[in-house]
Amino acid sequence: MKDSAYKKRISADLEVKLESIDFILVSELQKFGPFGVGNPSPVLISRNVRVESTNNISDKHISFRVTDDQSWKNCIAWGMQRNPLLRKDKIINISYTAEIESYQGVSAVRLNIKEVW
């Protein structure tokens, strides 16, 4: 059997560069909602991004920032704190849903990570 038969397949709706992910794109994607069973949130992929910084939220979760040297985005990865790819300066591919988070009156785009490879 070929090695490719054992590779995990990542399913996504669109591949995008980090610079394309902004308030306008996220607002347009939200028009496909409401999301839930039978209508999942659109999943995006960005390739060859570098982990710029990390912050452990707990022994299970991690927040981090990725860059492609043109743009950067804040990310959250639930249950992935121990993933060896989520370390400073690692070059990774990510699949995620994009969302707008608000904290203390400041809004920003955040990537909710689904897969890392």
XYZ file of C-alpha atoms in Angstrom:
117
model
C 0.000 0.000 0.000
C 1.258 3.504 -0.789
C 2.140 5.943 2.004
C -0.465 8.357 0.621
C -3.194 5.907 1.662
C -2.356 6.672 5.296
C -2.312 10.464 5.029
C -5.047 12.378 6.778
C -7.125 14.501 4.448
C -7.876 18.077 5.437
C -11.187 19.413 4.199
C -11.619 23.146 3.678
C -13.797 25.560 1.763
C -11.114 28.012 0.627
C -7.349 28.571 0.708
C -6.411 32.176 1.506
C -3.402 34.306 2.358
C -3.375 35.899 5.809
C -3.620 39.405 4.351
C -7.013 38.511 2.816
C -8.552 37.763 6.192
C -10.075 41.004 7.408
C -13.312 42.360 8.876
C -14.914 42.491 5.415
C -14.174 38.822 4.615
C -15.316 37.629 8.045
C -18.526 39.687 7.747
C -19.214 38.190 4.311
C -18.645 34.660 5.631
C -21.032 35.322 8.530
C -23.837 35.903 5.990
C -23.825 32.134 5.367
C -24.955 31.578 8.991
C -26.412 30.723 11.319
C -23.860 27.977 11.782
C -24.417 24.706 13.579
C -25.393 21.129 12.828
C -26.082 20.828 9.104
C -24.455 24.190 8.338
C -20.879 24.281 9.674
C -18.793 27.461 9.652
C -16.643 27.868 6.513
C -13.169 26.376 7.009
C -10.198 28.231 5.524
C -6.587 27.134 4.963
C -3.387 29.180 4.996
C -0.058 27.548 4.152
C 3.520 28.239 5.191
C 2.830 30.617 8.045
C 5.340 31.091 10.863
C 4.421 30.919 14.530
C 5.550 34.296 15.811
C 4.631 33.957 19.493
C 2.683 31.664 21.812
C 0.805 31.955 25.089
C -0.457 28.915 26.999
C -3.998 29.506 28.194
C -4.076 26.352 30.318
C -2.602 22.876 30.190
C -4.914 22.222 27.208
C -5.322 25.418 25.185
C -2.924 27.813 23.452
C -3.181 31.202 21.816
C -0.555 32.229 19.300
C 0.218 34.644 16.500
C 1.118 33.630 12.943
C 2.711 35.643 10.163
C 3.513 35.202 6.501
C 5.886 38.209 6.677
C 3.196 40.357 5.002
C 0.455 40.128 7.583
C -0.198 38.549 10.991
C -3.196 37.051 12.773
C -4.019 36.020 16.327
C -5.088 32.396 16.726
C -6.666 30.197 19.368
C -6.270 26.410 19.423
C -8.529 24.562 21.846
C -7.012 21.342 23.174
C -3.754 21.768 21.237
C -1.415 23.198 23.874
C 0.911 20.192 23.614
C 1.086 20.146 19.819
C 4.819 20.244 18.930
C 4.116 22.315 15.794
C 2.727 25.194 17.838
C 6.096 26.533 18.920
C 7.845 29.812 18.120
C 9.392 30.010 14.632
C 7.804 26.779 13.340
C 6.519 26.992 9.743
C 3.073 25.405 9.597
C -0.110 25.035 7.572
C -3.389 25.775 9.349
C -7.072 25.191 8.820
C -9.443 27.402 10.783
C -12.639 29.362 11.027
C -12.283 33.143 11.086
C -14.187 35.150 13.676
C -14.328 38.618 15.145
C -13.462 38.772 18.819
C -14.104 41.760 21.044
C -12.237 42.438 24.273
C -12.539 45.611 26.335
C -14.147 47.454 23.439
C -11.494 46.477 20.881
C -12.436 44.167 18.017
C -10.021 42.039 15.996
C -10.081 39.101 13.613
C -9.079 35.832 15.271
C -8.488 32.413 13.729
C -10.054 29.474 15.543
C -7.663 26.663 14.627
C -9.080 23.300 13.546
C -5.955 21.498 12.237
C -2.203 22.108 12.107
C 0.267 20.302 9.867
